[in-house]
Amino acid sequence: MVEPKGRTVGGTEYSWCRAVRGGTGIAVLAMLTSKALDPSRLQNALNKLQNSHPILKSKLHYSNTTTFSFVTSPNPFVKVTFHNLHTTNKNDTVSPLQEILEHELNQNSWHDNPSSSSDMFFASVYTLPNGAWVVVMRLHVSACDRTTAVSLLRELLVLMEEEEGEEDEGWNKGEVDLAMEDLVPGGKGKKALWTRGLDMLSYSINSLRLTNLKFIDTKATRFSQIVRLRLNQNDTKRVLSGCKRSGIKLCAVLTAAGLMAAHCSKRSSKKYGIITFTDCRSLLEPPLSVHNFGFYHSAILNCHEMKGGESLWELSKRTYEAFANSKKGNKHFSDMADLQFLMCKAIDNPGLTSSSSLRMSFMAVFEDTVVDNGDKKQREVGVEDYMGCASVHGVGPSIAIFDTIRDGSLDCVCVYPAPLHSREQMQELVSKMNAILIEGAKTCEE
């Protein structure tokens, strides 16, 4: 009999193990398909995925609250479960796809689990009244960052089209890849003790006491909800042209639009915390590819003061320059331990944050936008729409933006903690961002 393999989680993975128990870091990818679904073909594709990526057939093992390990089974074990739409709480204000996505974001298989181990990966199919289906994959974020989620979707669609019995040529059929901390280039993660102390003090003051959005309900049990921000092809093209002309990335424009939307009704100066996630795979030693599944993103925290009257493109340049300088100074490596420490401190002591909200920033964005031109492959398997994101109702930002350019159009899934923030409040914020982006794009073009 083949013995299971495993390793202890790294520092970043440990932070997510702590966070997921409270509700932040449940990654969900949901696909709406109108084509007749073959359950056996889906199960076979999932088996091949697990064989190709050991992290997907791993269990999270814990002997106590401070020790976590990945234990990898020699055989795939994820089984597809089937549900009807009425399994969720019917909400006529959102689409069935969004309703199911929100439902899955709040299914926490890792919350106060009394057993010594739990699965990292779950798959479900929801049958809709109109004969369509929603295929859902839910994963622990320590096993699935955004790059992993994108690769997982693309590989699954390819595998769904393969003939039964076709041999799968996996990328990694052995052990789970090393943790990010074990692959950081020599010297880039080091920091002098005095510098670390000053940075910790700065982060504590600037992040744990920021209050940027009005809290609606700080007492009720929290859960994650989403709103969607979309631009048509013409507006998206204008925004991207403005980015190219300004020498910045789309994340900076989304950041600036969010800051302007949040501050538009305030007359006094306010500071806002922005977390930017960057994929470190290509920067590690040895470098990893998008086929190395797991969590290999690092976070950079910058604080920006808003006084009112800022223009979109000037603010975009300012926020991007702050992020780029931080990354040039290797803060995505040297500050990893600091941010992980503060994250765990906030989890243990919510009172350190404003109104015990556990909000450590106003917004979280990703440095690089996902570009998806795979509509042809998606149509072949009947995929009409999909959304992917992670929950934020434990510790985290007030709003996290998961941006994708699909067939030339910007599509952002924006996640927030409810009822700390209400759907109406966040829909208003996103609508303002939308208007700011469209107007800014036209101004830049002129």
GROMACS .gro file of C-alpha atoms in nm:
model
  446
    1MET     CA    1   0.000   0.000   0.000
    2VAL     CA    2   0.129   0.346  -0.094
    3GLU     CA    3   0.174   0.566   0.212
    4PRO     CA    4   0.030   0.921   0.209
    5LYS     CA    5   0.284   1.199   0.166
    6GLY     CA    6   0.277   1.536   0.335
    7ARG     CA    7   0.452   1.845   0.464
    8THR     CA    8   0.396   2.111   0.727
    9VAL     CA    9   0.232   2.431   0.598
   10GLY     CA   10   0.447   2.740   0.536
   11GLY     CA   11   0.401   3.081   0.697
   12THR     CA   12   0.158   3.222   0.439
   13GLU     CA   13  -0.039   2.897   0.429
   14TYR     CA   14  -0.056   2.896   0.810
   15SER     CA   15  -0.210   3.246   0.807
   16TRP     CA   16  -0.480   3.123   0.569
   17CYS     CA   17  -0.542   2.816   0.784
   18ARG     CA   18  -0.613   3.052   1.073
   19ALA     CA   19  -0.819   3.291   0.858
   20VAL     CA   20  -1.037   3.030   0.684
   21ARG     CA   21  -1.171   2.903   1.015
   22GLY     CA   22  -1.321   3.248   1.070
   23GLY     CA   23  -1.459   3.275   0.717
   24THR     CA   24  -1.192   3.444   0.503
   25GLY     CA   25  -1.021   3.240   0.232
   26ILE     CA   26  -1.290   3.005   0.102
   27ALA     CA   27  -1.219   3.003  -0.273
   28VAL     CA   28  -1.511   2.928  -0.504
   29LEU     CA   29  -1.527   2.889  -0.883
   30ALA     CA   30  -1.882   2.860  -1.024
   31MET     CA   31  -1.971   2.792  -1.390
   32LEU     CA   32  -2.314   2.818  -1.550
   33THR     CA   33  -2.358   2.564  -1.830
   34SER     CA   34  -2.655   2.502  -2.059
   35LYS     CA   35  -2.520   2.188  -2.225
   36ALA     CA   36  -2.630   1.847  -2.099
   37LEU     CA   37  -2.393   1.752  -1.817
   38ASP     CA   38  -2.238   1.405  -1.807
   39PRO     CA   39  -2.168   1.334  -1.435
   40SER     CA   40  -1.922   1.055  -1.510
   41ARG     CA   41  -1.722   1.276  -1.748
   42LEU     CA   42  -1.708   1.552  -1.485
   43GLN     CA   43  -1.597   1.306  -1.216
   44ASN     CA   44  -1.333   1.160  -1.446
   45ALA     CA   45  -1.200   1.509  -1.526
   46LEU     CA   46  -1.180   1.592  -1.154
   47ASN     CA   47  -0.992   1.266  -1.089
   48LYS     CA   48  -0.737   1.358  -1.355
   49LEU     CA   49  -0.701   1.707  -1.208
   50GLN     CA   50  -0.631   1.561  -0.865
   51ASN     CA   51  -0.375   1.316  -1.003
   52SER     CA   52  -0.200   1.602  -1.184
   53HIS     CA   53  -0.195   1.828  -0.877
   54PRO     CA   54  -0.127   1.657  -0.542
   55ILE     CA   55  -0.251   1.959  -0.343
   56LEU     CA   56  -0.603   1.888  -0.477
   57LYS     CA   57  -0.606   1.540  -0.327
   58SER     CA   58  -0.465   1.651   0.006
   59LYS     CA   59  -0.630   1.681   0.343
   60LEU     CA   60  -0.552   1.954   0.593
   61HIS     CA   61  -0.433   1.776   0.907
   62TYR     CA   62  -0.405   1.950   1.242
   63SER     CA   63  -0.292   1.804   1.574
   64ASN     CA   64  -0.376   2.126   1.760
   65THR     CA   65  -0.475   2.486   1.681
   66THR     CA   66  -0.120   2.586   1.588
   67THR     CA   67   0.009   2.293   1.380
   68PHE     CA   68  -0.121   2.232   1.027
   69SER     CA   69   0.004   1.993   0.760
   70PHE     CA   70  -0.091   1.885   0.408
   71VAL     CA   71  -0.134   1.508   0.388
   72THR     CA   72  -0.164   1.384   0.029
   73SER     CA   73  -0.361   1.072  -0.057
   74PRO     CA   74  -0.219   0.842  -0.327
   75ASN     CA   75  -0.564   0.829  -0.491
   76PRO     CA   76  -0.819   1.098  -0.586
   77PHE     CA   77  -1.111   1.111  -0.344
   78VAL     CA   78  -1.323   1.416  -0.430
   79LYS     CA   79  -1.678   1.312  -0.517
   80VAL     CA   80  -1.929   1.535  -0.696
   81THR     CA   81  -2.243   1.609  -0.492
   82PHE     CA   82  -2.571   1.710  -0.656
   83HIS     CA   83  -2.823   1.970  -0.539
   84ASN     CA   84  -3.132   2.153  -0.657
   85LEU     CA   85  -3.142   2.533  -0.654
   86HIS     CA   86  -3.385   2.534  -0.360
   87THR     CA   87  -3.094   2.405  -0.148
   88THR     CA   88  -2.998   2.773  -0.123
   89ASN     CA   89  -3.205   3.060   0.010
   90LYS     CA   90  -3.388   3.195  -0.293
   91ASN     CA   91  -3.303   3.558  -0.368
   92ASP     CA   92  -3.485   3.722  -0.658
   93THR     CA   93  -3.249   4.022  -0.664
   94VAL     CA   94  -2.950   3.825  -0.794
   95SER     CA   95  -2.896   3.569  -1.070
   96PRO     CA   96  -2.900   3.194  -0.988
   97LEU     CA   97  -2.525   3.179  -1.060
   98GLN     CA   98  -2.454   3.458  -0.811
   99GLU     CA   99  -2.694   3.311  -0.557
  100ILE     CA  100  -2.516   2.974  -0.569
  101LEU     CA  101  -2.172   3.140  -0.558
  102GLU     CA  102  -2.268   3.334  -0.243
  103HIS     CA  103  -2.414   3.019  -0.088
  104GLU     CA  104  -2.090   2.826  -0.147
  105LEU     CA  105  -1.873   3.112  -0.019
  106ASN     CA  106  -2.040   3.067   0.316
  107GLN     CA  107  -2.014   2.688   0.338
  108ASN     CA  108  -1.724   2.661   0.582
  109SER     CA  109  -1.614   2.299   0.607
  110TRP     CA  110  -1.314   2.410   0.812
  111HIS     CA  111  -1.493   2.603   1.089
  112ASP     CA  112  -1.436   2.442   1.429
  113ASN     CA  113  -1.402   2.100   1.270
  114PRO     CA  114  -1.359   1.856   1.558
  115SER     CA  115  -1.180   1.595   1.348
  116SER     CA  116  -0.804   1.587   1.299
  117SER     CA  117  -0.822   1.639   0.920
  118SER     CA  118  -1.049   1.783   0.654
  119ASP     CA  119  -1.064   1.789   0.274
  120MET     CA  120  -0.921   2.083   0.082
  121PHE     CA  121  -1.139   2.047  -0.229
  122PHE     CA  122  -1.515   2.002  -0.283
  123ALA     CA  123  -1.716   1.976  -0.606
  124SER     CA  124  -2.092   2.026  -0.649
  125VAL     CA  125  -2.350   2.048  -0.927
  126TYR     CA  126  -2.671   2.251  -0.889
  127THR     CA  127  -2.965   2.181  -1.119
  128LEU     CA  128  -3.162   2.491  -1.224
  129PRO     CA  129  -3.535   2.490  -1.309
  130ASN     CA  130  -3.465   2.588  -1.673
  131GLY     CA  131  -3.255   2.278  -1.736
  132ALA     CA  132  -2.919   2.450  -1.691
  133TRP     CA  133  -2.653   2.352  -1.437
  134VAL     CA  134  -2.405   2.532  -1.218
  135VAL     CA  135  -2.078   2.344  -1.156
  136VAL     CA  136  -1.903   2.462  -0.839
  137MET     CA  137  -1.556   2.394  -0.702
  138ARG     CA  138  -1.481   2.510  -0.346
  139LEU     CA  139  -1.125   2.505  -0.214
  140HIS     CA  140  -0.922   2.612   0.087
  141VAL     CA  141  -0.719   2.918  -0.020
  142SER     CA  142  -0.394   2.772   0.115
  143ALA     CA  143  -0.431   2.528  -0.177
  144CYS     CA  144  -0.572   2.772  -0.431
  145ASP     CA  145  -0.469   3.130  -0.506
  146ARG     CA  146  -0.618   3.316  -0.803
  147THR     CA  147  -0.360   3.181  -1.049
  148THR     CA  148  -0.445   2.828  -0.940
  149ALA     CA  149  -0.818   2.896  -0.983
  150VAL     CA  150  -0.767   3.024  -1.339
  151SER     CA  151  -0.548   2.727  -1.435
  152LEU     CA  152  -0.791   2.486  -1.270
  153LEU     CA  153  -1.081   2.617  -1.481
  154ARG     CA  154  -0.882   2.599  -1.804
  155GLU     CA  155  -0.753   2.249  -1.737
  156LEU     CA  156  -1.097   2.125  -1.634
  157LEU     CA  157  -1.255   2.248  -1.959
  158VAL     CA  158  -0.989   2.066  -2.161
  159LEU     CA  159  -1.029   1.746  -1.960
  160MET     CA  160  -1.409   1.758  -1.999
  161GLU     CA  161  -1.362   1.731  -2.376
  162GLU     CA  162  -1.121   1.437  -2.365
  163GLU     CA  163  -1.237   1.088  -2.456
  164GLU     CA  164  -1.309   0.845  -2.175
  165GLY     CA  165  -1.007   0.642  -2.075
  166GLU     CA  166  -0.761   0.883  -2.235
  167GLU     CA  167  -0.437   0.887  -2.039
  168ASP     CA  168  -0.381   1.204  -1.837
  169GLU     CA  169  -0.035   1.354  -1.855
  170GLY     CA  170  -0.014   1.529  -1.520
  171TRP     CA  171   0.223   1.806  -1.432
  172ASN     CA  172   0.306   1.678  -1.087
  173LYS     CA  173   0.203   1.333  -0.969
  174GLY     CA  174   0.434   1.329  -0.669
  175GLU     CA  175   0.438   1.553  -0.365
  176VAL     CA  176   0.287   1.892  -0.287
  177ASP     CA  177   0.519   2.173  -0.399
  178LEU     CA  178   0.727   2.354  -0.139
  179ALA     CA  179   0.583   2.651   0.048
  180MET     CA  180   0.655   2.999  -0.088
  181GLU     CA  181   0.882   3.087   0.206
  182ASP     CA  182   1.112   2.798   0.115
  183LEU     CA  183   1.154   2.932  -0.240
  184VAL     CA  184   1.224   3.301  -0.174
  185PRO     CA  185   1.556   3.404  -0.339
  186GLY     CA  186   1.843   3.434  -0.094
  187GLY     CA  187   1.857   3.763   0.093
  188LYS     CA  188   1.533   3.908  -0.046
  189GLY     CA  189   1.322   3.805   0.251
  190LYS     CA  190   1.563   3.934   0.515
  191LYS     CA  191   1.520   4.253   0.713
  192ALA     CA  192   1.719   4.416   0.992
  193LEU     CA  193   1.562   4.379   1.339
  194TRP     CA  194   1.526   4.755   1.387
  195THR     CA  195   1.371   4.797   1.042
  196ARG     CA  196   1.128   4.514   1.111
  197GLY     CA  197   1.025   4.679   1.438
  198LEU     CA  198   0.959   5.013   1.269
  199ASP     CA  199   0.764   4.849   0.986
  200MET     CA  200   0.554   4.652   1.235
  201LEU     CA  201   0.470   4.971   1.422
  202SER     CA  202   0.382   5.148   1.099
  203TYR     CA  203   0.161   4.864   0.980
  204SER     CA  204  -0.013   4.842   1.318
  205ILE     CA  205  -0.096   5.212   1.326
  206ASN     CA  206  -0.186   5.245   0.959
  207SER     CA  207  -0.388   4.928   0.905
  208LEU     CA  208  -0.553   4.810   1.226
  209ARG     CA  209  -0.720   5.146   1.297
  210LEU     CA  210  -0.828   5.255   0.951
  211THR     CA  211  -1.200   5.330   0.925
  212ASN     CA  212  -1.289   5.411   0.566
  213LEU     CA  213  -1.641   5.289   0.500
  214LYS     CA  214  -1.940   5.324   0.727
  215PHE     CA  215  -2.019   4.998   0.908
  216ILE     CA  216  -2.387   4.907   0.892
  217ASP     CA  217  -2.401   4.623   1.148
  218THR     CA  218  -2.100   4.529   1.361
  219LYS     CA  219  -2.283   4.278   1.585
  220ALA     CA  220  -2.459   4.027   1.361
  221THR     CA  221  -2.294   3.709   1.230
  222ARG     CA  222  -2.104   3.786   0.912
  223PHE     CA  223  -2.107   3.624   0.573
  224SER     CA  224  -1.971   3.708   0.228
  225GLN     CA  225  -2.173   3.864  -0.052
  226ILE     CA  226  -2.078   3.995  -0.395
  227VAL     CA  227  -2.161   4.272  -0.638
  228ARG     CA  228  -2.042   4.279  -0.996
  229LEU     CA  229  -1.867   4.560  -1.185
  230ARG     CA  230  -1.873   4.536  -1.563
  231LEU     CA  231  -1.761   4.754  -1.853
  232ASN     CA  232  -1.845   4.700  -2.220
  233GLN     CA  233  -1.574   4.640  -2.478
  234ASN     CA  234  -1.544   5.004  -2.585
  235ASP     CA  235  -1.510   5.140  -2.231
  236THR     CA  236  -1.268   4.860  -2.141
  237LYS     CA  237  -1.055   4.940  -2.446
  238ARG     CA  238  -1.042   5.308  -2.345
  239VAL     CA  239  -0.940   5.223  -1.988
  240LEU     CA  240  -0.666   4.986  -2.106
  241SER     CA  241  -0.541   5.245  -2.355
  242GLY     CA  242  -0.521   5.496  -2.070
  243CYS     CA  243  -0.321   5.247  -1.865
  244LYS     CA  244  -0.078   5.189  -2.151
  245ARG     CA  245  -0.041   5.563  -2.212
  246SER     CA  246   0.026   5.623  -1.841
  247GLY     CA  247   0.262   5.326  -1.798
  248ILE     CA  248   0.052   5.168  -1.523
  249LYS     CA  249  -0.150   4.850  -1.468
  250LEU     CA  250  -0.527   4.814  -1.445
  251CYS     CA  251  -0.505   4.744  -1.070
  252ALA     CA  252  -0.401   5.107  -1.014
  253VAL     CA  253  -0.704   5.243  -1.200
  254LEU     CA  254  -0.940   5.016  -1.004
  255THR     CA  255  -0.770   5.130  -0.684
  256ALA     CA  256  -0.806   5.497  -0.777
  257ALA     CA  257  -1.172   5.456  -0.877
  258GLY     CA  258  -1.242   5.280  -0.547
  259LEU     CA  259  -1.069   5.552  -0.345
  260MET     CA  260  -1.257   5.828  -0.528
  261ALA     CA  261  -1.591   5.649  -0.486
  262ALA     CA  262  -1.533   5.597  -0.113
  263HIS     CA  263  -1.414   5.951  -0.047
  264CYS     CA  264  -1.652   6.148  -0.270
  265SER     CA  265  -1.887   6.241   0.018
  266LYS     CA  266  -1.613   6.324   0.269
  267ARG     CA  267  -1.475   6.675   0.312
  268SER     CA  268  -1.182   6.601   0.544
  269SER     CA  269  -0.861   6.418   0.456
  270LYS     CA  270  -0.872   6.042   0.514
  271LYS     CA  271  -0.621   5.760   0.484
  272TYR     CA  272  -0.717   5.439   0.308
  273GLY     CA  273  -0.533   5.108   0.317
  274ILE     CA  274  -0.492   4.920  -0.011
  275ILE     CA  275  -0.360   4.563  -0.029
  276THR     CA  276  -0.220   4.454  -0.364
  277PHE     CA  277  -0.163   4.082  -0.420
  278THR     CA  278   0.119   3.985  -0.653
  279ASP     CA  279   0.188   3.638  -0.794
  280CYS     CA  280   0.546   3.546  -0.693
  281ARG     CA  281   0.581   3.224  -0.897
  282SER     CA  282   0.818   3.365  -1.159
  283LEU     CA  283   1.031   3.535  -0.890
  284LEU     CA  284   1.101   3.225  -0.680
  285GLU     CA  285   1.406   2.994  -0.688
  286PRO     CA  286   1.347   2.776  -0.871
  287PRO     CA  287   1.069   2.959  -1.060
  288LEU     CA  288   0.725   2.799  -1.062
  289SER     CA  289   0.471   2.796  -1.345
  290VAL     CA  290   0.095   2.850  -1.344
  291HIS     CA  291   0.065   2.470  -1.330
  292ASN     CA  292   0.214   2.465  -0.980
  293PHE     CA  293  -0.107   2.474  -0.778
  294GLY     CA  294  -0.114   2.624  -0.430
  295PHE     CA  295  -0.090   2.971  -0.275
  296TYR     CA  296   0.206   3.172  -0.409
  297HIS     CA  297   0.076   3.529  -0.385
  298SER     CA  298   0.226   3.786  -0.155
  299ALA     CA  299   0.063   4.107  -0.030
  300ILE     CA  300   0.188   4.465  -0.029
  301LEU     CA  301   0.006   4.715   0.194
  302ASN     CA  302   0.011   5.084   0.102
  303CYS     CA  303  -0.181   5.369   0.268
  304HIS     CA  304  -0.307   5.658   0.055
  305GLU     CA  305  -0.432   5.993   0.180
  306MET     CA  306  -0.735   6.136   0.003
  307LYS     CA  307  -0.812   6.507   0.024
  308GLY     CA  308  -1.081   6.526  -0.243
  309GLY     CA  309  -1.062   6.665  -0.595
  310GLU     CA  310  -0.812   6.406  -0.723
  311SER     CA  311  -0.836   6.306  -1.090
  312LEU     CA  312  -0.855   5.939  -1.187
  313TRP     CA  313  -0.531   5.922  -1.384
  314GLU     CA  314  -0.320   6.132  -1.148
  315LEU     CA  315  -0.438   5.922  -0.854
  316SER     CA  316  -0.381   5.602  -1.052
  317LYS     CA  317  -0.020   5.701  -1.119
  318ARG     CA  318   0.036   5.791  -0.752
  319THR     CA  319  -0.102   5.463  -0.618
  320TYR     CA  320   0.080   5.256  -0.878
  321GLU     CA  321   0.411   5.431  -0.808
  322ALA     CA  322   0.372   5.354  -0.435
  323PHE     CA  323   0.308   4.987  -0.509
  324ALA     CA  324   0.588   4.962  -0.770
  325ASN     CA  325   0.840   5.120  -0.532
  326SER     CA  326   0.740   4.879  -0.256
  327LYS     CA  327   0.784   4.585  -0.490
  328LYS     CA  328   1.117   4.721  -0.617
  329GLY     CA  329   1.226   4.727  -0.252
  330ASN     CA  330   1.132   4.356  -0.221
  331LYS     CA  331   0.858   4.429   0.032
  332HIS     CA  332   0.649   4.149  -0.120
  333PHE     CA  333   0.912   3.915   0.031
  334SER     CA  334   1.059   4.107   0.326
  335ASP     CA  335   0.721   4.209   0.472
  336MET     CA  336   0.548   3.871   0.437
  337ALA     CA  337   0.609   3.770   0.798
  338ASP     CA  338   0.502   4.113   0.929
  339LEU     CA  339   0.166   4.108   0.753
  340GLN     CA  340   0.105   3.746   0.849
  341PHE     CA  341   0.176   3.831   1.214
  342LEU     CA  342  -0.066   4.125   1.208
  343MET     CA  343  -0.330   3.915   1.033
  344CYS     CA  344  -0.313   3.649   1.304
  345LYS     CA  345  -0.305   3.915   1.579
  346ALA     CA  346  -0.625   4.068   1.444
  347ILE     CA  347  -0.788   3.722   1.432
  348ASP     CA  348  -0.696   3.662   1.797
  349ASN     CA  349  -0.780   4.017   1.908
  350PRO     CA  350  -1.061   4.169   1.697
  351GLY     CA  351  -1.073   4.467   1.935
  352LEU     CA  352  -0.747   4.589   1.782
  353THR     CA  353  -0.947   4.681   1.471
  354SER     CA  354  -1.208   4.956   1.446
  355SER     CA  355  -1.543   4.844   1.597
  356SER     CA  356  -1.397   4.490   1.610
  357SER     CA  357  -1.468   4.477   1.237
  358LEU     CA  358  -1.151   4.279   1.151
  359ARG     CA  359  -1.104   4.514   0.854
  360MET     CA  360  -0.733   4.559   0.783
  361SER     CA  361  -0.773   4.764   0.465
  362PHE     CA  362  -1.033   4.939   0.253
  363MET     CA  363  -0.967   4.742  -0.065
  364ALA     CA  364  -0.772   4.443  -0.197
  365VAL     CA  365  -0.674   4.417  -0.564
  366PHE     CA  366  -0.448   4.196  -0.776
  367GLU     CA  367  -0.143   4.334  -0.957
  368ASP     CA  368  -0.216   4.145  -1.279
  369THR     CA  369  -0.556   4.114  -1.442
  370VAL     CA  370  -0.674   3.775  -1.569
  371VAL     CA  371  -0.722   3.785  -1.946
  372ASP     CA  372  -0.958   3.516  -2.073
  373ASN     CA  373  -0.998   3.470  -2.448
  374GLY     CA  374  -1.118   3.112  -2.416
  375ASP     CA  375  -1.478   3.171  -2.515
  376LYS     CA  376  -1.462   2.913  -2.796
  377LYS     CA  377  -1.352   2.633  -2.563
  378GLN     CA  378  -1.609   2.741  -2.305
  379ARG     CA  379  -1.889   2.738  -2.562
  380GLU     CA  380  -1.789   2.388  -2.671
  381VAL     CA  381  -1.867   2.257  -2.322
  382GLY     CA  382  -2.169   2.487  -2.282
  383VAL     CA  383  -2.027   2.740  -2.034
  384GLU     CA  384  -2.237   3.058  -2.057
  385ASP     CA  385  -2.097   3.245  -1.759
  386TYR     CA  386  -1.866   3.194  -1.463
  387MET     CA  387  -1.745   3.374  -1.153
  388GLY     CA  388  -1.458   3.309  -0.916
  389CYS     CA  389  -1.352   3.472  -0.591
  390ALA     CA  390  -1.277   3.407  -0.222
  391SER     CA  391  -1.471   3.493   0.094
  392VAL     CA  392  -1.374   3.790   0.314
  393HIS     CA  393  -1.612   3.788   0.611
  394GLY     CA  394  -1.350   3.689   0.867
  395VAL     CA  395  -1.040   3.910   0.860
  396GLY     CA  396  -0.974   4.119   0.548
  397PRO     CA  397  -1.069   4.425   0.341
  398SER     CA  398  -1.405   4.596   0.308
  399ILE     CA  399  -1.404   4.502  -0.060
  400ALA     CA  400  -1.188   4.260  -0.260
  401ILE     CA  401  -1.185   4.291  -0.639
  402PHE     CA  402  -1.129   3.985  -0.860
  403ASP     CA  403  -1.092   4.133  -1.210
  404THR     CA  404  -1.101   3.955  -1.544
  405ILE     CA  405  -1.103   4.079  -1.903
  406ARG     CA  406  -1.329   3.835  -2.085
  407ASP     CA  407  -1.362   3.867  -2.460
  408GLY     CA  408  -1.239   4.226  -2.433
  409SER     CA  409  -1.478   4.333  -2.155
  410LEU     CA  410  -1.388   4.405  -1.792
  411ASP     CA  411  -1.575   4.185  -1.545
  412CYS     CA  412  -1.504   4.226  -1.171
  413VAL     CA  413  -1.642   4.013  -0.891
  414CYS     CA  414  -1.637   4.237  -0.583
  415VAL     CA  415  -1.663   4.056  -0.248
  416TYR     CA  416  -1.754   4.220   0.084
  417PRO     CA  417  -1.851   4.120   0.440
  418ALA     CA  418  -2.225   4.146   0.516
  419PRO     CA  419  -2.403   4.279   0.716
  420LEU     CA  420  -2.095   4.479   0.821
  421HIS     CA  421  -2.160   4.642   0.484
  422SER     CA  422  -2.498   4.616   0.311
  423ARG     CA  423  -2.564   4.512  -0.048
  424GLU     CA  424  -2.718   4.853  -0.117
  425GLN     CA  425  -2.410   5.030   0.025
  426MET     CA  426  -2.166   4.825  -0.181
  427GLN     CA  427  -2.376   4.840  -0.496
  428GLU     CA  428  -2.371   5.219  -0.465
  429LEU     CA  429  -1.992   5.215  -0.420
  430VAL     CA  430  -1.939   4.992  -0.725
  431SER     CA  431  -2.181   5.199  -0.935
  432LYS     CA  432  -1.978   5.510  -0.851
  433MET     CA  433  -1.658   5.326  -0.946
  434ASN     CA  434  -1.818   5.226  -1.275
  435ALA     CA  435  -1.915   5.586  -1.355
  436ILE     CA  436  -1.567   5.714  -1.257
  437LEU     CA  437  -1.397   5.459  -1.483
  438ILE     CA  438  -1.618   5.542  -1.782
  439GLU     CA  439  -1.580   5.917  -1.740
  440GLY     CA  440  -1.205   5.889  -1.678
  441ALA     CA  441  -1.160   5.672  -1.986
  442LYS     CA  442  -1.340   5.928  -2.204
  443THR     CA  443  -1.136   6.215  -2.060
  444CYS     CA  444  -0.811   6.029  -2.123
  445GLU     CA  445  -0.912   5.954  -2.482
  446GLU     CA  446  -0.998   6.319  -2.546
   0.00000   0.00000   0.00000
